[in-house]
XYZ file of C-alpha atoms in Angstrom:
358
model
C 40.211 15.066 10.859
C 42.895 17.201 12.501
C 46.344 16.083 13.567
C 49.597 17.615 14.788
C 53.077 16.208 14.139
C 56.197 16.921 16.202
C 58.664 16.108 13.397
C 58.805 15.613 9.643
C 58.694 11.826 9.718
C 55.634 11.865 11.931
C 54.085 14.406 9.575
C 54.483 12.037 6.631
C 52.953 9.179 8.594
C 49.998 11.264 9.797
C 49.385 12.564 6.279
C 49.014 9.020 5.015
C 46.880 7.958 7.984
C 44.528 10.968 8.262
C 44.425 12.048 4.598
C 43.718 15.709 5.514
C 42.469 18.313 3.039
C 45.517 20.531 3.637
C 48.812 20.441 5.561
C 50.710 23.370 7.075
C 54.447 22.736 7.213
C 57.569 24.373 8.608
C 61.001 23.704 7.127
C 62.854 23.455 10.432
C 61.762 20.190 12.057
C 63.641 17.349 13.761
C 64.142 13.866 12.251
C 63.066 14.998 8.752
C 63.089 18.556 7.395
C 60.077 20.130 5.718
C 61.307 19.781 2.143
C 62.005 16.071 2.546
C 58.598 15.649 4.185
C 56.857 17.428 1.292
C 58.629 15.168 -1.225
C 57.535 12.053 0.693
C 53.938 13.256 0.951
C 53.783 14.053 -2.763
C 55.269 10.663 -3.613
C 52.962 8.614 -1.387
C 49.690 10.514 -1.282
C 49.676 14.075 -2.694
C 48.019 16.557 -0.337
C 48.102 20.367 -0.677
C 50.848 21.825 1.550
C 51.146 25.409 2.824
C 54.692 26.226 3.942
C 55.691 28.720 6.637
C 58.810 30.653 5.741
C 61.140 33.293 7.105
C 61.320 36.366 4.867
C 65.079 36.229 4.365
C 67.278 35.299 1.428
C 67.919 31.857 2.942
C 64.233 31.528 3.755
C 63.443 32.328 0.129
C 65.855 29.673 -1.123
C 64.368 27.036 1.170
C 60.802 28.001 0.289
C 61.525 27.796 -3.438
C 62.935 24.306 -2.852
C 59.709 23.387 -1.021
C 57.554 24.732 -3.846
C 59.571 22.739 -6.360
C 59.112 19.656 -4.159
C 55.330 20.105 -4.423
C 54.137 22.645 -1.835
C 51.365 24.924 -3.098
C 52.052 28.228 -1.382
C 53.729 29.858 1.601
C 53.182 32.394 4.369
C 55.751 34.182 6.540
C 56.490 32.697 9.954
C 56.406 36.169 11.448
C 52.675 36.823 11.312
C 53.262 40.536 11.930
C 54.417 40.649 8.318
C 50.915 39.910 7.048
C 48.489 41.103 9.728
C 48.031 44.040 12.087
C 45.985 42.133 14.673
C 44.713 38.656 15.512
C 41.358 39.077 13.771
C 43.027 40.034 10.497
C 45.535 37.205 10.894
C 42.756 34.693 11.461
C 40.961 35.862 8.326
C 44.108 35.659 6.190
C 45.054 32.198 7.461
C 41.554 30.793 6.927
C 41.315 32.200 3.395
C 44.766 30.950 2.436
C 44.200 27.462 3.870
C 40.867 27.165 2.043
C 42.448 28.296 -1.231
C 45.329 25.847 -0.850
C 42.931 23.017 0.029
C 41.157 23.595 -3.314
C 44.379 23.318 -5.303
C 45.393 20.367 -7.441
C 48.247 18.317 -5.937
C 48.723 16.285 -9.098
C 49.746 19.422 -11.021
C 52.833 20.071 -8.926
C 55.254 17.513 -10.301
C 58.846 18.746 -9.952
C 59.993 21.138 -12.640
C 62.846 20.005 -14.885
C 66.246 21.271 -13.841
C 67.061 22.154 -17.440
C 65.377 21.618 -20.790
C 66.618 18.455 -22.490
C 68.469 19.245 -25.737
C 66.742 16.363 -27.498
C 63.300 17.979 -27.225
C 62.000 19.708 -30.361
C 61.423 22.921 -28.397
C 65.114 23.209 -27.605
C 66.031 23.830 -31.217
C 67.140 27.444 -31.379
C 65.197 29.517 -33.910
C 67.105 31.947 -36.057
C 67.639 35.275 -34.256
C 65.270 37.935 -35.474
C 67.375 40.854 -34.324
C 66.484 43.535 -31.837
C 62.854 44.595 -31.753
C 62.120 48.058 -33.114
C 59.304 49.340 -30.918
C 57.474 52.524 -31.827
C 57.847 55.547 -29.535
C 55.100 56.190 -26.999
C 54.723 58.958 -24.436
C 55.552 58.251 -20.827
C 52.476 57.457 -18.777
C 51.867 56.672 -15.133
C 50.229 53.369 -14.206
C 46.487 53.286 -14.723
C 44.867 50.356 -12.978
C 41.292 51.358 -13.722
C 39.354 48.811 -15.712
C 38.959 50.195 -19.248
C 35.580 49.940 -20.890
C 35.226 46.986 -23.226
C 34.898 47.971 -26.901
C 31.591 47.574 -28.663
C 30.983 43.999 -29.632
C 33.667 42.652 -27.291
C 33.101 39.226 -25.732
C 31.117 39.093 -22.495
C 32.482 38.095 -19.117
C 31.044 34.584 -19.413
C 32.178 33.752 -22.919
C 33.869 30.361 -23.169
C 37.603 30.490 -23.895
C 38.827 29.622 -27.351
C 41.307 26.830 -27.882
C 43.174 26.426 -31.134
C 44.334 22.949 -32.048
C 46.481 24.080 -34.979
C 49.524 26.278 -34.756
C 49.608 29.308 -36.982
C 52.745 30.756 -38.557
C 55.451 32.170 -36.307
C 54.725 35.740 -35.280
C 57.046 38.552 -34.254
C 56.342 40.148 -30.883
C 58.219 43.159 -29.562
C 57.948 41.727 -26.028
C 56.430 38.794 -24.135
C 54.800 39.434 -20.754
C 54.097 36.583 -18.317
C 52.022 37.025 -15.159
C 51.395 34.469 -12.411
C 50.853 33.910 -8.694
C 50.228 30.703 -6.708
C 52.000 27.813 -8.431
C 53.940 30.318 -10.517
C 57.534 29.621 -9.411
C 57.409 26.054 -10.709
C 55.268 27.013 -13.722
C 57.717 29.725 -14.786
C 60.597 27.295 -14.409
C 58.867 24.779 -16.675
C 58.190 27.427 -19.324
C 61.486 29.312 -19.310
C 63.846 26.315 -19.206
C 62.522 25.285 -22.628
C 63.514 28.556 -24.320
C 66.774 28.747 -26.311
C 69.478 31.315 -25.559
C 68.648 32.918 -28.921
C 65.011 33.562 -27.990
C 64.255 36.589 -30.179
C 62.103 38.707 -27.877
C 62.574 40.286 -24.458
C 60.438 38.873 -21.618
C 58.999 40.608 -18.559
C 57.886 38.450 -15.631
C 55.446 39.335 -12.861
C 55.227 36.831 -9.997
C 53.370 37.709 -6.790
C 56.210 37.340 -4.289
C 57.737 39.219 -1.313
C 60.647 41.598 -1.860
C 63.074 39.257 -0.077
C 62.188 36.376 -2.416
C 62.496 37.808 -5.923
C 66.333 38.116 -5.973
C 66.733 34.440 -5.010
C 64.050 33.406 -7.496
C 65.690 35.322 -10.351
C 69.066 33.780 -9.509
C 67.558 30.289 -9.502
C 65.924 30.787 -12.893
C 69.113 32.238 -14.353
C 71.089 29.148 -13.295
C 68.541 26.792 -14.852
C 67.670 28.627 -18.074
C 69.521 29.186 -21.351
C 68.153 32.721 -21.558
C 69.394 35.310 -19.061
C 67.058 35.950 -16.124
C 67.526 38.614 -13.468
C 65.563 40.881 -11.187
C 64.624 44.079 -12.983
C 66.171 47.399 -12.026
C 65.030 50.872 -12.916
C 66.440 51.836 -16.328
C 67.078 48.280 -17.584
C 66.860 48.070 -21.379
C 64.742 45.305 -22.881
C 66.607 43.045 -25.278
C 66.091 39.614 -26.879
C 67.024 36.637 -24.747
C 66.665 38.567 -21.470
C 63.863 37.959 -18.956
C 63.382 40.626 -16.273
C 61.528 39.708 -13.074
C 59.521 42.403 -11.302
C 60.965 43.072 -7.828
C 58.688 42.186 -4.922
C 57.036 45.059 -3.081
C 57.250 47.404 -6.075
C 55.563 48.026 -9.419
C 57.249 47.415 -12.764
C 56.340 49.292 -15.936
C 57.761 49.226 -19.442
C 58.372 52.620 -21.013
C 59.014 52.991 -24.733
C 60.588 56.334 -25.632
C 62.605 57.183 -28.694
C 62.488 53.606 -29.984
C 64.169 52.131 -26.881
C 62.189 50.228 -24.259
C 63.253 50.563 -20.643
C 62.037 49.313 -17.289
C 60.608 51.737 -14.741
C 60.471 50.534 -11.138
C 58.013 52.472 -8.989
C 57.138 52.256 -5.280
C 54.387 49.828 -4.418
C 51.074 51.705 -4.370
C 49.249 50.924 -1.104
C 45.936 51.131 -2.968
C 46.854 48.022 -4.959
C 46.522 44.545 -3.482
C 49.470 43.165 -5.421
C 53.026 44.450 -5.415
C 54.048 43.685 -8.121
C 50.759 43.805 -10.023
C 50.262 42.108 -13.396
C 47.639 44.662 -14.445
C 50.102 47.538 -13.995
C 52.861 45.886 -16.029
C 50.575 44.566 -18.762
C 48.833 47.936 -19.015
C 52.184 49.618 -19.663
C 52.981 47.002 -22.323
C 49.662 47.703 -24.042
C 50.493 51.410 -24.210
C 54.144 50.995 -25.187
C 53.728 48.217 -27.774
C 50.168 48.369 -29.151
C 49.449 45.249 -31.163
C 52.996 43.902 -30.711
C 52.838 42.126 -27.343
C 52.127 38.553 -26.296
C 50.608 38.314 -22.815
C 50.654 34.961 -20.982
C 48.672 34.324 -17.793
C 49.683 31.311 -15.714
C 48.308 29.669 -12.567
C 47.339 31.901 -9.651
C 44.646 33.001 -7.205
C 42.418 35.968 -7.917
C 42.022 37.899 -11.161
C 45.141 40.072 -11.404
C 46.066 40.399 -15.075
C 42.528 40.454 -16.454
C 42.356 44.215 -16.962
C 45.927 44.362 -18.262
C 45.035 41.665 -20.787
C 41.915 43.608 -21.743
C 44.083 46.630 -22.530
C 46.414 44.431 -24.596
C 43.505 42.981 -26.568
C 42.080 46.440 -27.237
C 45.447 47.436 -28.705
C 45.496 44.359 -30.974
C 47.916 42.137 -29.039
C 47.567 38.403 -28.318
C 46.817 36.593 -25.045
C 47.515 33.010 -23.983
C 46.279 31.481 -20.738
C 47.040 28.258 -18.914
C 44.298 25.642 -18.886
C 42.429 24.500 -15.788
C 43.771 20.969 -15.727
C 47.430 21.978 -15.482
C 46.886 24.974 -13.155
C 47.572 24.604 -9.447
C 45.012 27.376 -8.821
C 42.705 28.185 -11.730
C 41.968 31.774 -10.757
C 43.950 34.266 -12.839
C 43.805 32.286 -16.112
C 40.107 31.563 -15.561
C 39.347 35.271 -15.108
C 41.057 36.077 -18.410
C 39.413 33.192 -20.260
C 35.914 33.927 -18.911
C 36.276 37.551 -19.975
C 36.755 36.328 -23.556
C 40.285 37.740 -23.760
C 42.195 34.530 -24.472
C 43.378 33.648 -27.976
C 44.858 30.307 -26.906
C 44.216 28.139 -23.845
C 47.247 25.891 -23.376
C 48.492 23.321 -20.913
C 51.592 24.283 -18.968
C 53.771 21.877 -20.936
C 52.573 23.390 -24.241
C 53.439 26.990 -23.433
C 57.249 26.785 -23.467
C 57.469 24.850 -26.758
C 54.892 27.170 -28.361
C 56.995 30.159 -27.350
C 60.219 28.549 -28.567
C 58.798 27.478 -31.924
C 56.125 30.108 -32.595
C 57.759 33.433 -31.749
C 60.091 34.971 -34.294
């Protein structure tokens, strides 16, 4: 059934009456704003919601609030931002609505505003000092899929899941890649980490350029570790998470024993800007065998080839499980390719990082 509401309150009532497969929602509505309407819908009868947003700093802030309230994804109000003509716009809207309709509303419970100090994961591990990465020559991004080594798992191999935790392991850097559902997922993971987290973190979230500064600021306010949008030349250090800027590509370059961020223009040949494969590929080259890659909820398969490069260099990969993913696309691609060492629920990932990385 199809319905149209003239205000937020009517939208909540129609959602409960019609029980649609998906809802499109604007923030600016009379009687009840979009965020309040999303909260009511998620409380009464969770239904996937696609928000329409302005691509401004304030629009980013509002959209992030809507995602935290339970919305699945967003599109810009100005359709010229995403399509050249009506036929392309129609295709994009249909694909996005279908993807959102297949999401899991029950997996979008609000993220905690800050990790509770009473949780075991909040205990700060002893600092392990600055990582000492090995020098590696500067290389440009290579997004070609590398050939799998002889005897590597096939594309349909079932993912492995380990019930027991091994000893803590030192990683030179942790890379986390995500897309749809990622803003809330990253918040749930990062708010658990102590200020003394002993490894640098690089974050890749598919997001417009106008959104990443507001998202980094939000995470920094909520987390014990420092979080900010990455800039060209930033030095990686423990307890610092650097978020790839929207519309560009982020690489990690390890020269002379010091790891730095390189920010490059967004390559028009790549679908994603930023792209997880590009960042993870640079981590595989800069820190062979010393990186932990984590793939969270998201549409598509970005990150699979970057994870393959990490595995070929001897590094470890974790992926989010299907049940806790809003969209089980990116983590499924990595797991089906046989690249995952651990398949974890969203609520397991933060504590595992806090307790198992030294």
